[in-house]
Short mmCIF file of C-alpha atoms in Angstrom, two decimals:
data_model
loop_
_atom_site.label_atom_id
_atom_site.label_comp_id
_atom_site.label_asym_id
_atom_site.label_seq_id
_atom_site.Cartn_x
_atom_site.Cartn_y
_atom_site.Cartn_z
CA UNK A 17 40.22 -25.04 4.92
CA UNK A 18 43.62 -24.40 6.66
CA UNK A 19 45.76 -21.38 6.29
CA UNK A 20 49.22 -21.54 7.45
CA UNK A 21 50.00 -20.43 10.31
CA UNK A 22 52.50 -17.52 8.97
CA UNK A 23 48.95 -15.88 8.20
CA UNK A 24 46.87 -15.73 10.87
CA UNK A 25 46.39 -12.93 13.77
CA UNK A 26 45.73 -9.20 12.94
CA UNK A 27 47.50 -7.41 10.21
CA UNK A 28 47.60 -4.12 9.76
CA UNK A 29 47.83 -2.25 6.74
CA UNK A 30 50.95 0.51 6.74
CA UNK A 31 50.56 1.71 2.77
CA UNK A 32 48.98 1.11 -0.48
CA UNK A 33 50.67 2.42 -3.57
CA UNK A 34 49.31 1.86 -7.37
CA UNK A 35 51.15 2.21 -10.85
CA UNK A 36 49.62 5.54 -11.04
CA UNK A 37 51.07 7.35 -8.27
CA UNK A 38 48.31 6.88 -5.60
CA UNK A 39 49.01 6.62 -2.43
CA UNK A 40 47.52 5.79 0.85
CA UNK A 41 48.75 5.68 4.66
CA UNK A 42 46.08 6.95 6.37
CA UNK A 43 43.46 4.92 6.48
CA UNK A 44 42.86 2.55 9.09
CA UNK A 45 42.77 -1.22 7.49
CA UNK A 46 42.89 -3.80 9.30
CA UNK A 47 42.93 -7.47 8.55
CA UNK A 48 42.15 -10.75 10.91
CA UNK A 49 42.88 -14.22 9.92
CA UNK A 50 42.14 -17.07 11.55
CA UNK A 51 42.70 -20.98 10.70
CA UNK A 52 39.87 -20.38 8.15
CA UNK A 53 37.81 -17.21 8.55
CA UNK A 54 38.65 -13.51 8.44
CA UNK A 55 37.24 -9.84 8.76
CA UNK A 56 38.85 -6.82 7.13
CA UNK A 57 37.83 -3.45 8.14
CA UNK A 58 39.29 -0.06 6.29
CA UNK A 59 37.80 3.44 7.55
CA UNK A 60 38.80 6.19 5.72
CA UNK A 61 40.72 9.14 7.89
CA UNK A 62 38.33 11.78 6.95
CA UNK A 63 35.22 9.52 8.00
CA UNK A 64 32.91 11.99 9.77
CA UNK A 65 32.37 12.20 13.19
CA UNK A 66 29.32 13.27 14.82
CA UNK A 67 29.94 12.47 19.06
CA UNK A 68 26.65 12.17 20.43
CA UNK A 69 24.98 10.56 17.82
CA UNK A 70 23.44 7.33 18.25
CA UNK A 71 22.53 6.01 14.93
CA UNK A 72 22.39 6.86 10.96
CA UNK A 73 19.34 9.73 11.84
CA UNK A 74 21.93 11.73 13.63
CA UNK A 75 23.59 11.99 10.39
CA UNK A 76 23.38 14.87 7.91
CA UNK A 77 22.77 13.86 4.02
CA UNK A 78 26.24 14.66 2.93
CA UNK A 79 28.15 12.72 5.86
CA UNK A 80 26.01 9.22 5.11
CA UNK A 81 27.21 9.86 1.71
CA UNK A 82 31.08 10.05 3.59
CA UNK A 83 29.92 7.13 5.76
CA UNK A 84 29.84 5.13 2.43
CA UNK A 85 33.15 5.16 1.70
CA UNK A 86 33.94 2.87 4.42
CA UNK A 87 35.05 -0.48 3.35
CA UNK A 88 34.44 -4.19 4.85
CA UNK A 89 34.09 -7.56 4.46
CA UNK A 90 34.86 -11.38 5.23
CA UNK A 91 34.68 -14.98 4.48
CA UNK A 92 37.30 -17.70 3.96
CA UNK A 93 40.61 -17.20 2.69
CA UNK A 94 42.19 -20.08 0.51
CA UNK A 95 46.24 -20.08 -0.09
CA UNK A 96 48.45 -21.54 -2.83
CA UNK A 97 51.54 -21.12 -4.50
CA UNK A 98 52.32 -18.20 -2.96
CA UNK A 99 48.72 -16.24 -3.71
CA UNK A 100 45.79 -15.32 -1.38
CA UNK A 101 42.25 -15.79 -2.37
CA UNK A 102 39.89 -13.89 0.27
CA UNK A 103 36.21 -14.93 -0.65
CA UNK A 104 34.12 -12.37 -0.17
CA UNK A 105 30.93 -14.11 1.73
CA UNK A 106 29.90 -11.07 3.41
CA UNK A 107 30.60 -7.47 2.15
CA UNK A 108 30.10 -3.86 2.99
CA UNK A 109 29.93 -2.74 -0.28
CA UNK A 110 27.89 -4.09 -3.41
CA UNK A 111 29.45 -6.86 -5.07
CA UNK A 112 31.85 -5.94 -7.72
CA UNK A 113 32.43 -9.49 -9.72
CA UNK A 114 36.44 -9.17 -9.35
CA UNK A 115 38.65 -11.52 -7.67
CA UNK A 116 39.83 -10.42 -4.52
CA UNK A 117 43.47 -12.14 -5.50
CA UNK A 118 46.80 -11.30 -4.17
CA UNK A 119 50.50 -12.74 -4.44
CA UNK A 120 52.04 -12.44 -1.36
CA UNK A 121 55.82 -12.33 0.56
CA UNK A 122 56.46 -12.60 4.05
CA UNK A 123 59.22 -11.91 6.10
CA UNK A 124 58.11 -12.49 9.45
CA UNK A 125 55.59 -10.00 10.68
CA UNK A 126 55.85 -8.33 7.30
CA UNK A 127 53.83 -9.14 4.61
CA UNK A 128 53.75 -7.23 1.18
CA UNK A 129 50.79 -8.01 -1.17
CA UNK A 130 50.56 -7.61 -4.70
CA UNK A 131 46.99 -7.32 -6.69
CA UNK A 132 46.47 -9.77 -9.55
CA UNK A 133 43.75 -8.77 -10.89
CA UNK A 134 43.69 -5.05 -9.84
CA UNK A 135 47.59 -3.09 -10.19
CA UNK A 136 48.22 -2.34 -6.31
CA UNK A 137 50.41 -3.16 -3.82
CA UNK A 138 50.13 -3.27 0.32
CA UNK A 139 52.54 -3.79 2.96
CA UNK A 140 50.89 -5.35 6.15
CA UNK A 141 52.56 -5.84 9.79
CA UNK A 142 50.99 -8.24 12.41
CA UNK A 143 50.42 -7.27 15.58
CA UNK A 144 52.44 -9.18 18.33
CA UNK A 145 49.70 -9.03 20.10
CA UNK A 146 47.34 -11.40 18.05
CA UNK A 147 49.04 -14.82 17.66
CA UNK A 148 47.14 -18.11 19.48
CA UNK A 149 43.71 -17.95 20.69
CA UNK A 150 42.16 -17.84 16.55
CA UNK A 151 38.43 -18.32 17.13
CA UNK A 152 35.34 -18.03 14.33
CA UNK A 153 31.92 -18.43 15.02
CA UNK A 154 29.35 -18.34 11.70
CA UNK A 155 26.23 -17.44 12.52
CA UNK A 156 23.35 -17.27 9.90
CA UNK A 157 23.02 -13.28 9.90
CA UNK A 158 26.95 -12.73 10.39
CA UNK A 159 30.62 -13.76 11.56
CA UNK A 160 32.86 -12.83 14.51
CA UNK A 161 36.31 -14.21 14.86
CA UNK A 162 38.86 -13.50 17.46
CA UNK A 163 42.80 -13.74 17.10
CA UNK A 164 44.66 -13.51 20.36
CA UNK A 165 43.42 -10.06 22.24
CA UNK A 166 41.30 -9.05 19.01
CA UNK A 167 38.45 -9.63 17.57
CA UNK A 168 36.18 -8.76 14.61
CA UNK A 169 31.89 -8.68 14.67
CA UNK A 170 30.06 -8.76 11.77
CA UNK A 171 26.31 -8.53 11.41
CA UNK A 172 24.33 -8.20 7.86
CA UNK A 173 21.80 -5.70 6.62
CA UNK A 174 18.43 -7.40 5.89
CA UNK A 175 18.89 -7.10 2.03
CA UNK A 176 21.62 -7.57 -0.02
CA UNK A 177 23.06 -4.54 -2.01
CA UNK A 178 22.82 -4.73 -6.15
CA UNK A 179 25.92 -5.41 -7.91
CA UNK A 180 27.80 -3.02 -10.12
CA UNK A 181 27.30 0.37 -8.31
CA UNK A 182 29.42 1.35 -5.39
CA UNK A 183 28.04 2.06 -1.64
CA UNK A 184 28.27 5.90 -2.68
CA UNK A 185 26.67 5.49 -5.73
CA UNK A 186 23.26 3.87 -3.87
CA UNK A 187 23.33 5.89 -1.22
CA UNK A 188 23.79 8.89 -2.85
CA UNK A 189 20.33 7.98 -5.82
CA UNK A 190 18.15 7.19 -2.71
CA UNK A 191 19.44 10.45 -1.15
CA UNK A 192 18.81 12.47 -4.35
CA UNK A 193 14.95 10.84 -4.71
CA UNK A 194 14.62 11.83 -1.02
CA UNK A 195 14.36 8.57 0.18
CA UNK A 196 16.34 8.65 3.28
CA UNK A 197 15.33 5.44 4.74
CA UNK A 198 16.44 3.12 1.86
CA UNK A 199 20.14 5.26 2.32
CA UNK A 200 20.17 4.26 5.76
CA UNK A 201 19.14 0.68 5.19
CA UNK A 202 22.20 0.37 2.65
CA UNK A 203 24.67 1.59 5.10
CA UNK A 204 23.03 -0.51 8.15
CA UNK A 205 25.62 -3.61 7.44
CA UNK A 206 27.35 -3.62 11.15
CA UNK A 207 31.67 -4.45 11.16
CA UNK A 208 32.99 -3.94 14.19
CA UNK A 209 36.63 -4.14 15.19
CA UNK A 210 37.86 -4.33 18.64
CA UNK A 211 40.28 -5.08 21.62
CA UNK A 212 39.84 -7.47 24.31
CA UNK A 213 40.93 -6.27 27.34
CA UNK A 214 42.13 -7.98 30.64
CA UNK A 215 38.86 -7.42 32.79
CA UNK A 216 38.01 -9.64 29.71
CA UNK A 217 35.51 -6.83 28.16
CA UNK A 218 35.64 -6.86 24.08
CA UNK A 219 35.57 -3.06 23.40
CA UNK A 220 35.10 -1.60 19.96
CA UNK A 221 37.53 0.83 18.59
CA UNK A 222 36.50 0.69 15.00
CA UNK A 223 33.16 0.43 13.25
CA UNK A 224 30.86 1.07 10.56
CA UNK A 225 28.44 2.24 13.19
CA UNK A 226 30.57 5.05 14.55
CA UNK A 227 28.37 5.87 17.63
CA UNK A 228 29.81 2.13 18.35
CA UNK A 229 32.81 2.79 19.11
CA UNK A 230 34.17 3.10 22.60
CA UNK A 231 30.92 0.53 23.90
CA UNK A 232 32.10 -3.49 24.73
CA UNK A 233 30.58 -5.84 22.66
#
């Protein structure tokens, strides 16, 4: 699979709007595309933060149910006729059985994004920063790909998540049966997104594993 060149680096996401009057600018979404592979990566601004924790124990009950609402996921990304297909191969949240189908315009570095099958739309910018050097490796338990002086690490929980109910939804009936452990497990998928820097070090600055952040990979 090849995907023109107009598409790949990192894109970042500036707004979402829907027919209904929502509206969204604050979350941090972002969006690498290489040749073939990509990562996206969307953390809510109100994600909690906990700064010395280490891992999901640190957490109280109601902020792994926050830590859910985190969104992330990656595969291959086919383009034609002026639509986006982004195959969802590995995903932070349960499968949900719809198309993850846009139509797209660009105008340079701007890209605006309109849902097919759900009513949204999203205006992207790429980062200067990001163009040449598109890497992918696929590794059995996960992906990483790298466009110019960013990358994206992806590593997959042990079991995959039912389909149907959202993140939330799981954690929060394993929470409510006291089953802590099986909460944890469902949140334990690993997206990391990061900056290269030039001693060369590939630092996190985003993750689903927020004690991550700030560490090299």
């Amino acid at each position: 699979m090849s995907v023109p060149a107009d598409l790949t680096g990192l894109w970042r996401r500036e707004l979402i709007t829907t027919p209904d009057g929502g509206r969204d600018e604050t979350t941090t979404v972002v969006w690498l595309q290489t040749s073939s592979w990509y990562a996206d990566l969307r953390v809510p601004a109100d994600r909690p933060a906990r700064p010395g924790a280490t891992c999901f124990a640190d957490y109280s009950d109601a902020e792994l149910l926050d830590l859910a609402a985190v969104q992330g996921f990656a595969g291959e990304l086919s383009v034609g006729d002026g639509v986006c297909f982004w195959r969802r191969d590995l995903d932070y949240q349960p499968p949900s059985g719809v198309p993850d189908e846009g139509a797209f315009r660009l105008d340079g570095d701007l890209m605006i994004e309109d849902g097919i099958h759900t009513p949204y739309q999203e205006i992207w910018r790429r980062d200067p920063q990001s163009r040449g050097d598109l890497q992918a490796w696929r590794r059995e338990d996960g992906l990483r790909v790298r466009a110019g002086g960013y990358f994206m690490d992806i590593t997959e929980r042990e079991f995959p998540l039912p389909p149907g109910a959202t993140l939330a939804e799981i954690v929060r009936a394993a929470l409510a049966a006291g089953d802590r452990a099986t909460a944890i497990d469902a949140l334990s998928m690993r997206i990391s997104f990061g900056v290269i820097g030039p001693d060369g070090a590939w630092r996190i600055t985003a993750s689903t594993w927020p004690w991550l952040e700030g560490r090299t990979v």
